Amino acid sequence: MMIDLRSMEYAELEAFLTESGEPKYRAKQIFSWVMQGAESFDEMTNISKKTKQMLMEKCFISKLSIKEKYISKIDGTIKYLFALDDGNCIETVIMRYHHGITVCISSQVGCRMGCGFCASTIGGLYRSLTAGEILNQVIYAQKDIKERISNIVMMGIGEPLDNYDNVIKFLHNVNHSDGLNIGYRHISLSTCGIVDKIYKLADENLPITLSVSLHAPNNEIRGGIMPVNHKYKIEELIEACRAYIKKTTRRISFEYSLISGVNDSVENAEELAKLLQGMLCHINLIPVNHVEEREYHKSKNSDIKKFQERLIQLGMNATIRRELGADISASCGQLRKKLL
Ligand code: SAH
């Protein structure tokens, strides 16, 4: 089996090179080339021919190719449909904010979580991405725009905590000072609420921001739109979030997509405030994006405003997410889905 160097952690690479008879310092050189985006061994100018030959026999560097690219005329948001080495496609989005350039990346090809309002899950899960394939989205998007990406959100296609080990590897590599060197505080990971993995993540000691897709204040509503709630009830999820905050001292961001007539009443806001009472958290209100195959619709602007105001009155920290890339179907899975 050929080894994808883009998926290897520093210590793994060092062990592999030592086993292959290479000196220890080679690891730093090769790791830097690979993690900063080298596409072939030829680019590695400080590596001997003999070492390159050995690498070529045992390893490869995974790639992405741009299959489609759309640039929003409204706000400059860029959406890529990237093809993986096996032909499967994923989506990656570049957003420009005043604090820097953010990339929104995918963690799986498809998704098996089944959320009722989401386009990414419609065809189910094809496979998880490797650590290298996750990283490649940052590398290739950065190369394409020729500007430094400073922030990462794992909010694209897939459920990152359903691909736990590869996601952790990716986080270590993208943060590494010999790699892209992106600070953990500039990385957000969004989950639909896989409770046992939230506890595990708390123990990893990574100061990233955890986003939890809550979308409802109780089991009845949440169970109706998010099948994951049948496995982990909202009380268990909130308990895990409280434990996460206690362990990491990091604030959690709760995502709440407002769906007309489903979860957007003032009573829902009150119940939500009660559920999250006293927690170190922020509530991110998102007007739900309409997905053709689904019957869910965006809440009225006046209802969204009322929902937010009630939360604020009750002492919660709540903002409404600005919509980016509205003209290029920038929200999750909308582009890949067209190909299925
Ligand atoms: N699987 C992860 C990350 C991917 S989705 C998760 O569930 O968090 C990123 C966010 O977009 C999630 O909060 C998700 O619930 C939300 N989302 C998905 N489809 C949406 C839609 N049509 N409108 C608004 N938000 C949506």
XYZ file of C-alpha atoms and ligand atoms in Angstrom:
366
model
C 0.000 0.000 0.000
C 1.363 3.395 -0.993
C 1.465 5.944 1.819
C -0.096 9.386 1.361
C 2.483 11.750 2.853
C -0.197 14.464 3.189
C -1.992 12.275 5.729
C 1.022 11.607 7.965
C 1.654 13.272 11.285
C 5.167 14.487 12.051
C 6.001 11.637 14.440
C 4.687 9.022 11.995
C 6.774 10.480 9.180
C 9.855 10.542 11.395
C 9.354 6.867 12.333
C 8.794 5.903 8.702
C 11.927 7.720 7.529
C 14.074 6.245 10.299
C 12.868 2.766 9.343
C 13.827 3.524 5.757
C 17.359 4.418 6.877
C 17.056 8.196 6.626
C 18.539 10.643 9.159
C 16.116 12.242 11.613
C 16.406 15.792 10.248
C 14.890 14.654 6.935
C 11.507 14.498 8.637
C 11.402 18.250 9.194
C 12.408 18.946 5.583
C 9.936 16.558 3.992
C 7.122 17.423 6.407
C 7.510 21.144 5.549
C 7.381 20.464 1.814
C 4.354 18.235 2.059
C 2.346 20.236 4.575
C 2.997 23.519 2.822
C 1.676 22.188 -0.456
C 4.345 20.458 -2.566
C 2.653 18.520 -5.352
C 5.594 16.354 -6.369
C 8.921 15.086 -5.066
C 10.709 17.116 -7.760
C 9.862 20.308 -5.891
C 11.869 19.158 -2.843
C 15.129 20.895 -3.747
C 16.974 20.058 -0.519
C 16.269 16.307 -0.693
C 18.759 13.938 -2.335
C 17.938 11.933 -5.442
C 18.294 8.699 -3.527
C 15.794 9.762 -0.868
C 13.372 10.974 -3.523
C 13.673 7.604 -5.242
C 12.805 5.839 -1.982
C 9.842 8.165 -1.418
C 8.588 7.574 -4.926
C 8.619 3.814 -4.415
C 6.692 3.876 -1.158
C 4.685 7.095 -1.073
C 2.525 9.529 -2.973
C 1.103 12.995 -2.312
C -2.680 13.140 -2.670
C -4.117 15.832 -4.915
C -7.271 17.759 -5.637
C -8.367 19.244 -8.898
C -10.780 22.090 -9.411
C -13.815 20.695 -11.172
C -15.959 23.804 -10.912
C -15.433 27.244 -9.420
C -17.957 30.006 -8.775
C -17.293 33.530 -7.571
C -20.099 35.522 -5.967
C -20.700 38.883 -7.597
C -22.262 40.087 -4.348
C -19.488 39.492 -1.816
C -16.540 37.708 -3.487
C -17.293 34.370 -1.828
C -15.741 31.538 -3.854
C -17.156 28.060 -4.044
C -15.054 25.169 -5.327
C -16.207 21.766 -6.382
C -13.004 19.749 -5.964
C -12.461 16.287 -7.442
C -10.533 13.821 -5.263
C -8.035 11.286 -6.650
C -10.832 8.669 -6.910
C -13.191 11.011 -8.762
C -15.518 11.742 -5.853
C -16.378 15.419 -5.357
C -16.425 17.706 -2.331
C -17.188 21.377 -1.765
C -14.942 24.036 -0.281
C -15.849 27.702 0.209
C -13.709 30.820 0.635
C -15.268 33.717 2.530
C -13.774 37.170 2.982
C -14.286 38.768 6.380
C -12.669 41.888 7.831
C -10.611 39.673 10.167
C -9.178 37.639 7.306
C -9.885 34.918 4.794
C -11.840 31.919 6.026
C -12.075 28.563 4.314
C -15.058 26.290 4.929
C -14.020 22.674 4.379
C -15.671 19.273 4.026
C -14.812 16.240 6.156
C -16.657 13.486 4.268
C -18.047 12.689 0.810
C -21.734 12.914 1.655
C -23.075 12.461 5.170
C -25.072 9.835 7.070
C -26.583 12.084 9.721
C -29.817 12.695 7.811
C -30.703 16.219 9.005
C -34.006 17.102 7.346
C -33.031 20.575 6.096
C -29.530 19.779 4.807
C -28.522 19.084 1.196
C -25.282 17.245 2.050
C -26.995 14.180 3.442
C -29.439 13.541 0.602
C -27.369 10.797 -1.106
C -26.065 9.378 2.189
C -22.403 8.819 3.040
C -19.993 7.673 0.303
C -16.840 7.709 2.392
C -14.838 9.731 4.885
C -11.969 11.934 3.747
C -8.393 11.154 4.710
C -6.453 13.703 6.783
C -4.582 14.642 3.596
C -7.759 15.203 1.621
C -9.090 17.487 4.339
C -5.835 19.458 4.370
C -5.702 19.608 0.571
C -8.779 21.824 0.545
C -6.874 24.497 2.483
C -3.723 24.027 0.388
C -5.423 24.136 -3.009
C -7.811 26.980 -2.176
C -4.890 29.032 -0.860
C -2.860 28.346 -3.996
C -5.771 29.333 -6.179
C -6.484 32.665 -4.482
C -2.779 33.412 -3.870
C -3.533 34.899 -0.461
C -3.019 33.476 3.005
C -5.966 31.725 4.584
C -6.094 32.623 8.268
C -9.232 30.853 9.504
C -10.792 27.460 9.005
C -14.345 26.323 9.668
C -15.212 22.642 9.418
C -18.756 23.325 8.291
C -18.771 21.891 4.804
C -20.050 18.485 3.731
C -19.962 15.716 6.322
C -19.930 15.249 10.064
C -16.365 15.821 11.336
C -16.868 13.805 14.520
C -18.018 10.842 12.384
C -14.477 10.915 10.893
C -12.791 11.528 14.214
C -9.227 10.198 13.835
C -8.589 11.765 10.435
C -9.977 15.099 11.595
C -7.691 15.139 14.651
C -4.691 14.276 12.458
C -5.632 17.080 10.089
C -5.927 19.553 12.974
C -2.460 18.631 14.267
C -0.954 18.975 10.797
C -2.599 22.239 9.741
C -1.560 23.790 13.057
C 2.038 22.536 12.935
C 4.668 25.299 12.834
C 6.414 23.524 9.934
C 3.102 23.244 8.097
C 0.510 25.940 7.387
C 0.810 27.089 11.003
C -2.846 28.060 11.444
C -3.602 28.663 15.129
C -6.172 26.436 16.840
C -7.986 29.570 17.962
C -8.594 30.301 14.279
C -10.267 26.940 13.684
C -13.916 26.006 14.303
C -15.345 22.518 14.181
C -19.080 22.064 13.804
C -20.923 18.937 14.910
C -24.531 17.803 14.840
C -23.926 16.500 18.374
C -22.163 13.138 18.589
C -22.020 13.102 22.361
C -19.300 10.512 23.053
C -16.987 12.248 20.588
C -17.575 15.631 22.242
C -16.183 14.158 25.481
C -13.261 12.688 23.566
C -12.552 15.988 21.816
C -12.476 17.798 25.165
C -9.570 15.525 26.155
C -7.516 16.351 23.040
C -6.507 19.663 24.540
C -6.957 21.666 21.329
C -8.130 25.260 21.863
C -10.340 25.227 18.757
C -13.906 26.579 18.806
C -16.599 23.941 19.005
C -19.856 24.725 17.207
C -22.861 22.592 17.993
C -25.765 22.416 15.560
C -28.655 22.610 17.979
C -31.501 23.982 15.821
C -34.179 23.272 18.438
C -34.900 23.876 22.127
C -36.393 20.447 22.913
C -36.385 16.762 21.918
C -39.697 16.918 20.116
C -38.632 19.545 17.587
C -35.010 18.378 17.365
C -36.014 14.759 16.875
C -38.266 15.844 14.017
C -35.473 17.506 12.050
C -32.281 15.761 13.269
C -32.226 11.943 13.485
C -29.050 12.099 15.621
C -31.334 13.272 18.419
C -32.855 9.767 18.614
C -29.457 8.454 19.660
C -28.376 11.338 21.902
C -31.160 13.258 23.614
C -30.863 17.015 23.957
C -30.233 16.762 27.721
C -27.251 14.444 27.136
C -25.942 16.779 24.451
C -26.166 19.840 26.695
C -24.519 17.944 29.541
C -21.630 17.032 27.208
C -21.368 20.683 26.132
C -21.220 21.833 29.750
C -18.475 19.276 30.428
C -16.616 20.435 27.306
C -16.698 24.055 28.446
C -15.559 23.097 31.944
C -12.650 21.046 30.640
C -11.459 23.412 27.904
C -12.655 26.780 29.314
C -13.647 27.541 25.706
C -16.986 29.080 24.761
C -19.261 26.946 22.601
C -21.095 28.362 19.624
C -24.611 26.971 19.109
C -25.925 27.029 15.564
C -29.656 27.553 15.286
C -31.151 27.561 11.788
C -34.531 29.243 11.809
C -37.190 27.318 9.905
C -40.547 28.950 9.384
C -43.224 27.473 11.633
C -40.915 24.740 12.973
C -38.543 26.263 15.544
C -38.872 30.041 15.239
C -41.539 31.141 17.729
C -40.922 33.443 20.690
C -41.791 30.481 22.959
C -39.038 28.474 21.245
C -36.605 31.315 22.006
C -37.662 31.268 25.656
C -37.208 27.526 25.912
C -33.800 27.821 24.257
C -32.681 30.499 26.718
C -33.736 28.245 29.585
C -31.880 25.257 28.128
C -28.629 27.197 27.771
C -28.974 29.183 30.993
C -25.643 30.105 32.576
C -23.517 28.510 29.874
C -20.423 30.140 28.383
C -21.868 30.219 24.884
C -22.898 32.158 21.848
C -25.978 31.523 19.718
C -25.577 31.849 15.977
C -28.958 32.341 14.311
C -29.041 31.254 10.661
C -32.000 31.863 8.360
C -32.399 28.350 6.922
C -31.384 28.021 3.291
C -34.094 26.556 1.158
C -33.100 23.203 -0.356
C -35.172 22.154 -3.378
C -35.868 18.613 -2.167
C -37.048 19.802 1.254
C -40.241 21.474 2.321
C -38.572 23.747 4.894
C -38.612 27.495 4.397
C -36.744 30.453 5.822
C -38.369 32.315 8.695
C -39.643 35.833 8.042
C -37.051 38.530 8.802
C -39.365 40.020 11.415
C -39.641 36.626 13.180
C -35.871 36.193 13.131
C -35.449 39.632 14.688
C -38.084 38.868 17.370
C -36.383 35.561 18.157
C -33.032 37.272 18.611
C -34.471 40.116 20.689
C -36.171 37.713 23.079
C -32.910 35.791 23.554
C -31.028 38.995 24.270
C -33.710 40.138 26.736
C -33.192 36.850 28.538
C -29.471 37.518 28.830
C -28.244 35.367 25.955
C -25.555 36.239 23.483
C -27.163 35.862 20.045
C -26.295 37.142 16.590
C -27.800 36.607 13.138
C -25.408 35.168 10.592
C -24.801 37.279 7.535
C -25.579 35.437 4.337
C -22.636 35.054 1.946
C -22.515 33.674 -1.561
C -26.285 33.668 -2.004
C -25.921 33.765 -5.799
C -23.615 30.711 -6.038
C -25.507 28.192 -3.860
C -22.720 28.434 -1.300
C -24.501 26.547 1.458
C -23.681 22.965 2.267
C -23.956 20.291 -0.347
C -25.984 22.269 -2.840
C -23.362 22.050 -5.547
C -22.175 18.457 -5.174
C -25.793 17.343 -5.062
C -26.381 18.629 -8.604
C -23.942 15.964 -9.836
C -25.555 13.001 -8.062
N -22.152 18.062 10.224
C -21.734 19.253 10.898
C -21.092 20.298 10.007
C -21.689 20.626 8.656
S -23.079 21.643 8.446
C -22.894 19.847 11.664
O -23.992 19.342 11.587
O -22.665 20.798 12.411
C -22.765 23.262 8.956
C -24.006 23.923 9.526
O -24.982 24.254 8.509
C -24.730 23.045 10.520
O -25.108 23.833 11.618
C -25.935 22.596 9.733
O -26.958 22.170 10.567
C -26.255 23.828 8.940
N -27.127 23.620 7.778
C -27.238 22.567 6.979
N -28.161 22.758 6.013
C -28.629 23.990 6.205
C -29.602 24.784 5.529
N -30.281 24.326 4.482
N -29.817 26.022 6.013
C -29.139 26.505 7.075
N -28.220 25.816 7.750
C -27.970 24.555 7.324
